[in-house]
Short mmCIF file of C-alpha atoms in Angstrom, two decimals:
data_model
loop_
_atom_site.label_atom_id
_atom_site.label_comp_id
_atom_site.label_asym_id
_atom_site.label_seq_id
_atom_site.Cartn_x
_atom_site.Cartn_y
_atom_site.Cartn_z
CA UNK A 9 0.02 0.01 -0.04
CA UNK A 10 1.38 3.38 -0.89
CA UNK A 11 0.90 6.76 0.75
CA UNK A 12 -1.75 7.85 -1.50
CA UNK A 13 -3.88 4.81 -1.16
CA UNK A 14 -3.35 5.09 2.82
CA UNK A 15 -4.29 8.76 2.64
CA UNK A 16 -7.61 8.07 0.81
CA UNK A 17 -8.55 5.44 3.05
CA UNK A 18 -8.19 7.88 5.95
CA UNK A 19 -10.02 10.68 4.19
CA UNK A 20 -12.94 8.59 3.24
CA UNK A 21 -13.44 7.44 6.57
CA UNK A 22 -13.33 10.89 8.10
CA UNK A 23 -15.59 12.52 5.41
CA UNK A 24 -18.09 9.58 5.67
CA UNK A 25 -18.32 9.96 9.28
CA UNK A 26 -18.90 13.60 8.96
CA UNK A 27 -21.49 13.33 6.29
CA UNK A 28 -23.57 10.50 7.83
CA UNK A 29 -23.61 12.04 11.47
CA UNK A 30 -24.26 15.36 9.68
CA UNK A 31 -27.37 13.78 8.05
CA UNK A 32 -28.46 12.26 11.31
CA UNK A 33 -28.02 15.53 13.12
CA UNK A 34 -30.24 17.31 10.68
CA UNK A 35 -33.18 14.80 11.41
CA UNK A 36 -33.68 16.83 14.70
CA UNK A 37 -34.47 19.99 12.76
CA UNK A 38 -37.96 20.86 13.68
CA UNK A 39 -38.18 18.24 16.26
CA UNK A 40 -35.71 19.37 18.91
CA UNK A 41 -37.11 19.09 22.49
CA UNK A 42 -36.51 22.87 22.99
CA UNK A 43 -35.93 25.62 20.48
CA UNK A 44 -32.12 26.00 21.38
CA UNK A 45 -31.57 22.27 20.93
CA UNK A 46 -33.22 22.17 17.65
CA UNK A 47 -31.00 25.12 16.60
CA UNK A 48 -27.93 23.41 18.08
CA UNK A 49 -28.48 20.00 16.22
CA UNK A 50 -29.22 21.89 12.89
CA UNK A 51 -26.10 23.92 13.34
CA UNK A 52 -23.96 21.01 14.03
CA UNK A 53 -25.44 19.32 11.03
CA UNK A 54 -24.45 22.26 8.86
CA UNK A 55 -20.97 22.19 10.31
CA UNK A 56 -20.46 18.39 9.68
CA UNK A 57 -21.83 18.31 6.18
CA UNK A 58 -19.72 21.44 5.30
CA UNK A 59 -16.63 19.71 6.78
CA UNK A 60 -17.28 16.66 4.91
CA UNK A 61 -17.50 18.35 1.71
CA UNK A 62 -14.00 19.98 2.14
CA UNK A 63 -12.62 16.55 2.80
CA UNK A 64 -14.26 15.05 -0.27
CA UNK A 65 -12.48 17.88 -2.22
CA UNK A 66 -9.17 16.81 -0.75
CA UNK A 67 -10.05 13.36 -2.21
CA UNK A 68 -11.06 14.94 -5.54
CA UNK A 69 -7.69 16.53 -5.72
CA UNK A 70 -6.17 13.16 -5.23
CA UNK A 71 -8.24 11.87 -8.24
CA UNK A 72 -11.45 10.78 -6.69
CA UNK A 73 -14.85 11.80 -8.34
CA UNK A 74 -16.47 15.23 -7.59
CA UNK A 75 -17.70 15.69 -4.01
CA UNK A 76 -21.42 15.38 -5.00
CA UNK A 77 -20.89 12.25 -7.10
CA UNK A 78 -18.86 10.59 -4.19
CA UNK A 79 -21.59 11.72 -1.59
CA UNK A 80 -24.58 10.78 -3.67
CA UNK A 81 -23.87 7.77 -5.83
CA UNK A 82 -22.30 5.22 -3.43
CA UNK A 83 -24.24 2.33 -1.80
CA UNK A 84 -24.02 1.36 1.81
CA UNK A 85 -21.15 -0.93 1.40
CA UNK A 86 -19.12 1.58 -0.40
CA UNK A 87 -19.26 3.93 2.83
CA UNK A 88 -16.47 3.88 5.56
CA UNK A 89 -18.45 5.52 8.31
CA UNK A 90 -18.39 3.99 11.70
CA UNK A 91 -21.56 2.24 12.65
CA UNK A 92 -22.16 4.60 15.58
CA UNK A 93 -22.86 7.33 13.05
CA UNK A 94 -25.53 5.74 11.08
CA UNK A 95 -27.87 4.68 14.05
CA UNK A 96 -31.20 6.25 13.90
CA UNK A 97 -31.53 9.34 16.08
CA UNK A 98 -33.70 7.41 18.54
CA UNK A 99 -34.65 9.16 21.72
CA UNK A 100 -32.83 12.49 22.75
CA UNK A 101 -30.70 10.56 25.33
CA UNK A 102 -29.15 8.33 22.70
CA UNK A 103 -28.73 11.30 20.32
CA UNK A 104 -26.81 13.38 23.06
CA UNK A 105 -24.60 10.51 24.16
CA UNK A 106 -23.64 9.61 20.54
CA UNK A 107 -22.93 13.46 20.08
CA UNK A 108 -20.63 13.28 23.20
CA UNK A 109 -18.82 10.23 22.34
CA UNK A 110 -18.44 10.97 18.59
CA UNK A 111 -17.52 14.61 18.93
CA UNK A 112 -14.77 14.23 21.40
CA UNK A 113 -13.21 11.63 19.19
CA UNK A 114 -13.57 13.99 16.35
CA UNK A 115 -12.01 16.71 18.38
CA UNK A 116 -8.96 14.76 19.23
CA UNK A 117 -8.66 13.33 15.75
CA UNK A 118 -8.66 16.86 14.13
CA UNK A 119 -6.49 18.19 16.96
CA UNK A 120 -3.73 15.64 15.97
CA UNK A 121 -4.36 16.08 12.22
CA UNK A 122 -3.46 19.86 12.51
CA UNK A 123 0.18 18.47 12.79
CA UNK A 124 -0.25 16.14 9.86
CA UNK A 125 2.59 16.07 7.41
CA UNK A 126 0.07 16.19 4.68
CA UNK A 127 -0.51 19.96 4.54
CA UNK A 128 -3.93 20.14 2.82
CA UNK A 129 -5.25 17.97 5.59
CA UNK A 130 -3.43 19.94 8.33
CA UNK A 131 -4.96 23.25 6.94
CA UNK A 132 -8.62 22.02 7.10
CA UNK A 133 -8.12 20.31 10.45
CA UNK A 134 -6.98 23.55 12.02
CA UNK A 135 -10.26 25.11 10.68
CA UNK A 136 -12.41 22.27 12.03
CA UNK A 137 -10.79 22.09 15.36
CA UNK A 138 -12.00 25.45 16.26
CA UNK A 139 -15.62 24.57 15.16
CA UNK A 140 -15.79 21.26 16.79
CA UNK A 141 -14.83 22.74 20.19
CA UNK A 142 -18.22 24.23 20.23
CA UNK A 143 -19.72 20.82 19.64
CA UNK A 144 -17.82 19.13 22.50
CA UNK A 145 -18.80 22.14 24.80
CA UNK A 146 -22.42 21.55 23.88
CA UNK A 147 -22.31 17.75 24.46
CA UNK A 148 -20.41 18.09 27.69
CA UNK A 149 -22.85 20.61 29.08
CA UNK A 150 -25.86 18.26 28.48
CA UNK A 151 -24.18 14.96 29.65
CA UNK A 152 -23.31 16.72 32.90
CA UNK A 153 -26.77 18.20 33.27
CA UNK A 154 -28.66 14.91 32.58
CA UNK A 155 -26.04 12.63 34.26
CA UNK A 156 -26.37 14.49 37.56
CA UNK A 157 -30.06 15.61 37.14
CA UNK A 158 -32.97 13.58 38.26
CA UNK A 159 -32.93 9.77 38.84
CA UNK A 160 -34.79 9.34 35.52
CA UNK A 161 -32.46 11.48 33.42
CA UNK A 162 -29.30 9.80 35.12
CA UNK A 163 -30.85 6.24 34.47
CA UNK A 164 -31.60 7.00 30.82
CA UNK A 165 -28.20 8.36 30.14
CA UNK A 166 -26.69 5.26 32.10
CA UNK A 167 -28.67 3.00 29.99
CA UNK A 168 -27.66 4.30 26.62
CA UNK A 169 -24.12 4.27 27.62
CA UNK A 170 -24.25 0.73 28.62
CA UNK A 171 -26.08 -0.29 25.43
CA UNK A 172 -23.83 1.63 22.95
CA UNK A 173 -20.30 1.75 24.56
CA UNK A 174 -19.13 -1.09 22.34
CA UNK A 175 -20.53 0.44 19.23
CA UNK A 176 -18.59 3.74 20.11
CA UNK A 177 -15.38 1.70 20.49
CA UNK A 178 -15.96 0.57 16.93
CA UNK A 179 -15.00 4.14 15.79
CA UNK A 180 -11.44 3.23 16.41
CA UNK A 181 -11.45 0.11 13.99
CA UNK A 182 -7.94 0.13 12.56
CA UNK A 183 -7.42 0.34 8.86
CA UNK A 184 -4.91 -1.69 6.67
CA UNK A 185 -2.29 1.15 6.63
CA UNK A 186 -2.16 2.20 10.31
CA UNK A 187 1.57 1.86 10.35
CA UNK A 188 2.33 3.69 7.19
CA UNK A 189 0.13 6.71 8.30
CA UNK A 190 2.05 6.89 11.62
CA UNK A 191 5.58 6.43 10.09
CA UNK A 192 4.78 9.09 7.39
CA UNK A 193 3.67 11.61 10.12
CA UNK A 194 0.05 11.74 8.52
CA UNK A 195 -1.97 10.58 11.50
CA UNK A 196 -1.32 9.37 14.88
CA UNK A 197 -3.24 5.98 14.23
CA UNK A 198 -6.53 4.71 15.67
CA UNK A 199 -5.10 2.98 18.69
CA UNK A 200 -3.39 6.19 19.92
CA UNK A 201 -6.63 8.12 19.19
CA UNK A 202 -8.77 5.62 21.15
CA UNK A 203 -6.18 6.06 24.14
CA UNK A 204 -6.35 9.73 24.06
CA UNK A 205 -10.17 9.64 23.79
CA UNK A 206 -10.43 7.41 26.76
CA UNK A 207 -8.25 9.71 28.79
CA UNK A 208 -10.65 12.56 27.91
CA UNK A 209 -14.21 11.04 28.10
CA UNK A 210 -13.76 8.71 31.20
CA UNK A 211 -13.11 11.55 33.72
CA UNK A 212 -16.00 13.57 32.13
CA UNK A 213 -18.45 10.73 32.31
CA UNK A 214 -17.36 10.05 35.90
CA UNK A 215 -17.85 13.54 36.88
CA UNK A 216 -21.46 13.32 35.22
CA UNK A 217 -22.01 10.33 37.64
CA UNK A 218 -22.06 7.96 34.65
CA UNK A 219 -20.28 4.60 34.82
CA UNK A 220 -18.34 3.33 31.83
CA UNK A 221 -18.78 -0.57 31.52
CA UNK A 222 -16.21 -2.66 32.98
CA UNK A 223 -13.05 -2.95 30.69
CA UNK A 224 -13.35 -6.73 30.53
CA UNK A 225 -16.69 -6.54 28.77
CA UNK A 226 -15.43 -4.15 26.05
CA UNK A 227 -15.87 -5.77 22.56
CA UNK A 228 -15.85 -3.10 19.88
CA UNK A 229 -18.39 -3.43 17.16
CA UNK A 230 -16.41 -2.87 14.05
CA UNK A 231 -17.03 -3.45 10.45
CA UNK A 232 -18.12 0.11 9.32
CA UNK A 233 -14.68 1.05 7.88
CA UNK A 234 -14.73 -1.82 5.60
CA UNK A 235 -18.28 -1.29 4.42
CA UNK A 236 -20.17 -3.60 6.85
CA UNK A 237 -23.06 -1.66 7.96
CA UNK A 238 -26.31 -2.11 10.01
CA UNK A 239 -29.61 -2.19 8.20
CA UNK A 240 -29.94 1.55 9.09
CA UNK A 241 -27.56 3.10 6.60
CA UNK A 242 -29.16 2.31 3.25
CA UNK A 243 -32.53 3.82 4.19
CA UNK A 244 -30.62 6.84 5.15
CA UNK A 245 -28.64 7.05 1.86
CA UNK A 246 -32.00 6.45 -0.05
CA UNK A 247 -33.49 9.30 1.61
CA UNK A 248 -30.43 11.54 1.39
CA UNK A 249 -29.93 10.92 -2.42
CA UNK A 250 -33.55 11.13 -3.39
CA UNK A 251 -33.49 14.45 -5.30
CA UNK A 252 -30.12 13.60 -6.89
CA UNK A 253 -31.44 10.31 -8.12
CA UNK A 254 -34.52 12.03 -9.63
CA UNK A 255 -32.25 14.62 -11.39
CA UNK A 256 -28.54 14.55 -10.88
CA UNK A 257 -28.19 17.87 -12.68
CA UNK A 258 -30.47 19.66 -10.20
CA UNK A 259 -29.10 22.80 -8.67
CA UNK A 260 -30.36 24.52 -5.64
CA UNK B 28 -1.11 51.39 -11.80
CA UNK B 29 -3.29 49.06 -10.04
CA UNK B 30 -2.20 47.94 -6.57
CA UNK B 31 -3.29 45.29 -4.13
CA UNK B 32 -3.86 48.16 -1.64
CA UNK B 33 -6.33 49.86 -4.14
CA UNK B 34 -8.21 46.39 -4.77
CA UNK B 35 -8.46 45.87 -1.11
CA UNK B 36 -9.88 49.32 -0.64
CA UNK B 37 -12.53 48.74 -3.27
CA UNK B 38 -13.28 45.41 -1.93
CA UNK B 39 -14.74 47.25 1.30
CA UNK B 40 -17.65 47.79 -0.62
CA UNK B 41 -18.45 44.17 -0.64
CA UNK B 42 -20.46 43.21 2.35
CA UNK B 43 -21.13 40.07 4.45
CA UNK B 44 -24.27 38.81 2.99
CA UNK B 45 -25.57 37.90 6.51
CA UNK B 46 -24.30 40.97 8.39
CA UNK B 47 -24.53 43.68 5.75
CA UNK B 48 -22.77 46.33 7.89
CA UNK B 49 -19.32 44.55 7.72
CA UNK B 50 -17.23 44.33 4.50
CA UNK B 51 -15.39 41.13 3.70
CA UNK B 52 -12.06 43.13 4.20
CA UNK B 53 -12.91 44.00 7.89
CA UNK B 54 -14.21 40.50 8.44
CA UNK B 55 -10.63 39.37 7.61
CA UNK B 56 -11.42 36.78 4.96
CA UNK B 57 -9.55 38.39 2.14
CA UNK B 58 -6.22 36.66 2.60
CA UNK B 59 -4.66 37.32 -0.75
CA UNK B 60 -4.77 39.93 -3.81
CA UNK B 61 -2.46 39.23 -6.74
CA UNK B 62 -2.30 41.55 -9.72
CA UNK B 63 -1.43 39.51 -12.78
CA UNK B 64 -0.69 40.39 -16.29
CA UNK B 65 -3.18 42.79 -18.08
CA UNK B 66 -4.51 43.81 -14.83
CA UNK B 67 -6.05 40.35 -14.23
CA UNK B 68 -6.96 40.06 -10.46
CA UNK B 69 -6.75 36.94 -8.38
CA UNK B 70 -8.29 37.14 -4.93
CA UNK B 71 -7.94 34.48 -2.26
CA UNK B 72 -10.61 34.18 0.51
CA UNK B 73 -10.56 31.91 3.62
CA UNK B 74 -13.79 30.54 4.85
CA UNK B 75 -15.06 31.78 8.20
CA UNK B 76 -16.93 28.33 8.94
CA UNK B 77 -16.35 25.21 6.84
CA UNK B 78 -20.01 24.78 6.51
CA UNK B 79 -20.94 28.59 5.76
CA UNK B 80 -23.47 28.68 2.89
CA UNK B 81 -22.35 32.21 2.04
CA UNK B 82 -18.97 30.98 0.98
CA UNK B 83 -19.83 30.57 -2.77
CA UNK B 84 -21.94 33.72 -2.68
CA UNK B 85 -19.13 35.80 -1.45
CA UNK B 86 -16.81 34.55 -4.21
CA UNK B 87 -19.43 35.52 -6.77
CA UNK B 88 -19.91 38.96 -5.12
CA UNK B 89 -16.12 39.62 -5.39
CA UNK B 90 -16.15 38.65 -9.06
CA UNK B 91 -19.34 40.72 -9.80
CA UNK B 92 -18.00 43.76 -7.91
CA UNK B 93 -14.55 43.88 -9.44
CA UNK B 94 -15.91 43.22 -12.91
CA UNK B 95 -17.59 46.71 -12.93
CA UNK B 96 -14.16 48.29 -13.02
CA UNK B 97 -13.22 48.74 -16.69
CA UNK B 98 -9.52 49.08 -15.88
CA UNK B 99 -9.35 45.54 -14.51
CA UNK B 100 -8.88 42.41 -16.63
CA UNK B 101 -10.15 38.97 -15.85
CA UNK B 102 -11.31 38.52 -12.08
CA UNK B 103 -10.71 35.05 -10.45
CA UNK B 104 -11.39 34.00 -6.93
CA UNK B 105 -10.42 30.89 -5.06
CA UNK B 106 -11.21 29.80 -1.31
CA UNK B 107 -8.19 28.44 0.41
CA UNK B 108 -7.57 27.21 3.93
CA UNK B 109 -4.05 28.09 3.88
CA UNK B 110 -4.60 30.93 6.24
CA UNK B 111 -6.97 29.75 9.07
CA UNK B 112 -9.59 32.32 9.64
CA UNK B 113 -10.19 33.24 13.39
CA UNK B 114 -12.41 36.07 14.76
CA UNK B 115 -9.14 37.75 15.73
CA UNK B 116 -8.61 38.63 12.11
CA UNK B 117 -11.71 40.88 12.27
CA UNK B 118 -10.53 44.62 12.32
CA UNK B 119 -11.48 47.19 14.81
CA UNK B 120 -13.84 48.71 12.19
CA UNK B 121 -15.12 45.29 11.86
CA UNK B 122 -16.10 44.99 15.41
CA UNK B 123 -17.77 48.42 15.17
CA UNK B 124 -19.87 47.23 12.27
CA UNK B 125 -20.84 44.11 13.95
CA UNK B 126 -22.05 46.01 16.96
CA UNK B 127 -24.02 48.26 14.69
CA UNK B 128 -25.85 45.37 13.27
CA UNK B 129 -27.01 44.53 16.89
CA UNK B 130 -24.48 41.76 17.44
CA UNK B 131 -21.90 41.50 20.36
CA UNK B 132 -18.46 41.40 18.73
CA UNK B 133 -16.32 38.27 19.53
CA UNK B 134 -13.84 38.67 22.38
CA UNK B 135 -10.14 38.93 21.21
CA UNK B 136 -7.62 36.27 21.65
CA UNK B 137 -10.03 33.54 21.66
CA UNK B 138 -7.77 30.40 21.39
CA UNK B 139 -9.02 29.13 24.50
CA UNK B 140 -12.79 29.47 24.55
CA UNK B 141 -15.05 27.83 27.18
CA UNK B 142 -18.65 28.18 28.50
CA UNK B 143 -17.38 30.76 31.10
CA UNK B 144 -15.69 32.88 28.43
CA UNK B 145 -18.77 33.09 26.32
CA UNK B 146 -20.77 33.81 29.37
CA UNK B 147 -18.84 36.98 29.85
CA UNK B 148 -20.17 38.60 26.62
CA UNK B 149 -21.16 42.26 26.94
CA UNK B 150 -24.43 43.29 25.78
CA UNK B 151 -24.33 45.22 22.36
CA UNK B 152 -27.12 47.61 23.50
CA UNK B 153 -26.09 48.79 26.96
CA UNK B 154 -22.67 47.32 27.37
CA UNK B 155 -23.64 45.45 30.66
CA UNK B 156 -21.60 42.39 31.46
CA UNK B 157 -24.71 41.00 33.48
CA UNK B 158 -25.64 38.54 30.64
CA UNK B 159 -26.54 34.96 30.31
CA UNK B 160 -25.61 32.79 27.26
CA UNK B 161 -28.63 30.76 26.19
CA UNK B 162 -26.88 28.78 23.61
CA UNK B 163 -23.59 28.53 21.81
CA UNK B 164 -25.62 27.94 18.60
CA UNK B 165 -27.64 30.58 16.92
CA UNK B 166 -29.54 31.41 13.76
CA UNK B 167 -26.31 31.25 11.76
CA UNK B 168 -23.11 29.21 12.36
CA UNK B 169 -21.22 32.24 13.46
CA UNK B 170 -23.74 33.34 16.24
CA UNK B 171 -24.56 32.53 19.83
CA UNK B 172 -27.65 33.34 21.77
CA UNK B 173 -27.58 35.57 24.96
CA UNK B 174 -29.93 37.51 27.25
CA UNK B 175 -29.03 40.82 29.03
CA UNK B 176 -30.21 40.77 32.57
CA UNK B 177 -29.62 44.57 32.78
CA UNK B 178 -31.75 45.86 29.84
CA UNK B 179 -33.84 42.77 29.47
CA UNK B 180 -33.02 42.38 25.92
CA UNK B 181 -32.43 39.12 23.97
CA UNK B 182 -29.32 39.40 21.66
CA UNK B 183 -26.88 37.49 19.41
CA UNK B 184 -23.07 37.32 19.79
CA UNK B 185 -20.57 36.72 17.00
CA UNK B 186 -18.98 33.53 18.20
CA UNK B 187 -15.23 33.74 18.82
CA UNK B 188 -13.44 30.90 16.89
#
C-alpha cells in the first residue's frame, strides 16, 4: 500500500463519518425538545456536512470523483463511516450521548491532524478543530446536566451508555495502513486516538455520575470502515440521495 | 497602476451577505490579492466556517463587484484554507460594524474559549456584562444566543473561533 492509497482510506472514513452524522443531526431540525436544541443540532449538522465536503474535495484533488458524485452515488457497502454514526436518532438521550462520544473523538482526531505532514489535511483540520470545540462544549454541558440531574435523566443516560459503548469503540477500528500513516507523520493512528479519547471522556463521564462498562466487557463492534453496516444506513442514503437520483443535474 | 492596496480598498464595498454592515475586508477573509498580467486580478478568500453557505455567494460577489471596473482584466477568486480564519482577524472597524448590526463582537484572543468565556459576552445595546448565554448555537453558524439581565434584551453574539 502506498501513501496515496493510505491517505485516501483515512480521508474517506473521516468524510463519511462527517456526512452521515451530519445527516442524522439534521433529522432533529424541527423536532428538537426545545428551540435552542433544535438550532444546536441543525447548526452542528451544517458544520459536519460542510466539513465533509471539504474532505471530499481533498479526495477529488487526489483523483477521486467530484464531492457530490462521491456523496450521492455510492451504496451502503461503499461507505466507510463507523456504525455509531449511522444509527437512527432514537430518543434524545441516545442522540446526546452519541454526540458526546463521537465529537470528543473528532476533536482529538482533528487536533492531531493539525500537525499532519499532509499539509492540505493539516490546514482544514485547524479550521475544523475550532468549530468542533463548540460541539464538545455543548455535548459536555448536557451530559453533565442529565447525568447529575434527576434519577430518571441519570438512568436514561446510563442505559444508553451501557448499550452503545461497544458501538462507540468501533469508531477506532484500525485500517490496513495504520503503520504507514504513523511512520509518514500523516496521522497518529486509531489505537493512539482511542487511548487519548478514553483519557478525556472517562473523567467527564465520571464527573457526570455515569459509569463506563467494565473494561473486560469491552468488545468493539467493528465493520463500518470496511463497508459492513447495520440495516439503518441504506434507508438513510436512499432518503439523502432522493433528489439527486431523480435529477443528477438539479441545482439549488 | 493597479495595486493590491487599491483592490483591497475597493473590496470594502463588498459586504457580508448575513451581516450587511461589515465588509469582507474588515471580516478578515480576504487573505490574498494578486495583480497579474493585463491587470487580471486573483483574490484569495479563507472560509469563516467550513459549512458557511455564504462562501460561494461571497466568491461571486467579489467577481461581480470587481468586474464593474473597466480598468481591470479577468477576475478570479479561490477559497483556500492556507490562512486559518479566526475572529481575531476581524478589524476594529469590523467590530464596530458588527455592533452596529446589533450583535456582540467576538472577544479577542479566543484561542481558549469555554462556556465561562462565552458567558462573559457584553450586551451590544447597553454594554452590561450582566448577561446569560442561552446557547452557543444561533441562527447562523457564526452566532450564539444571549440574554441581557440589565436591559432585559435578548441578543446574539458573533462567536469567537
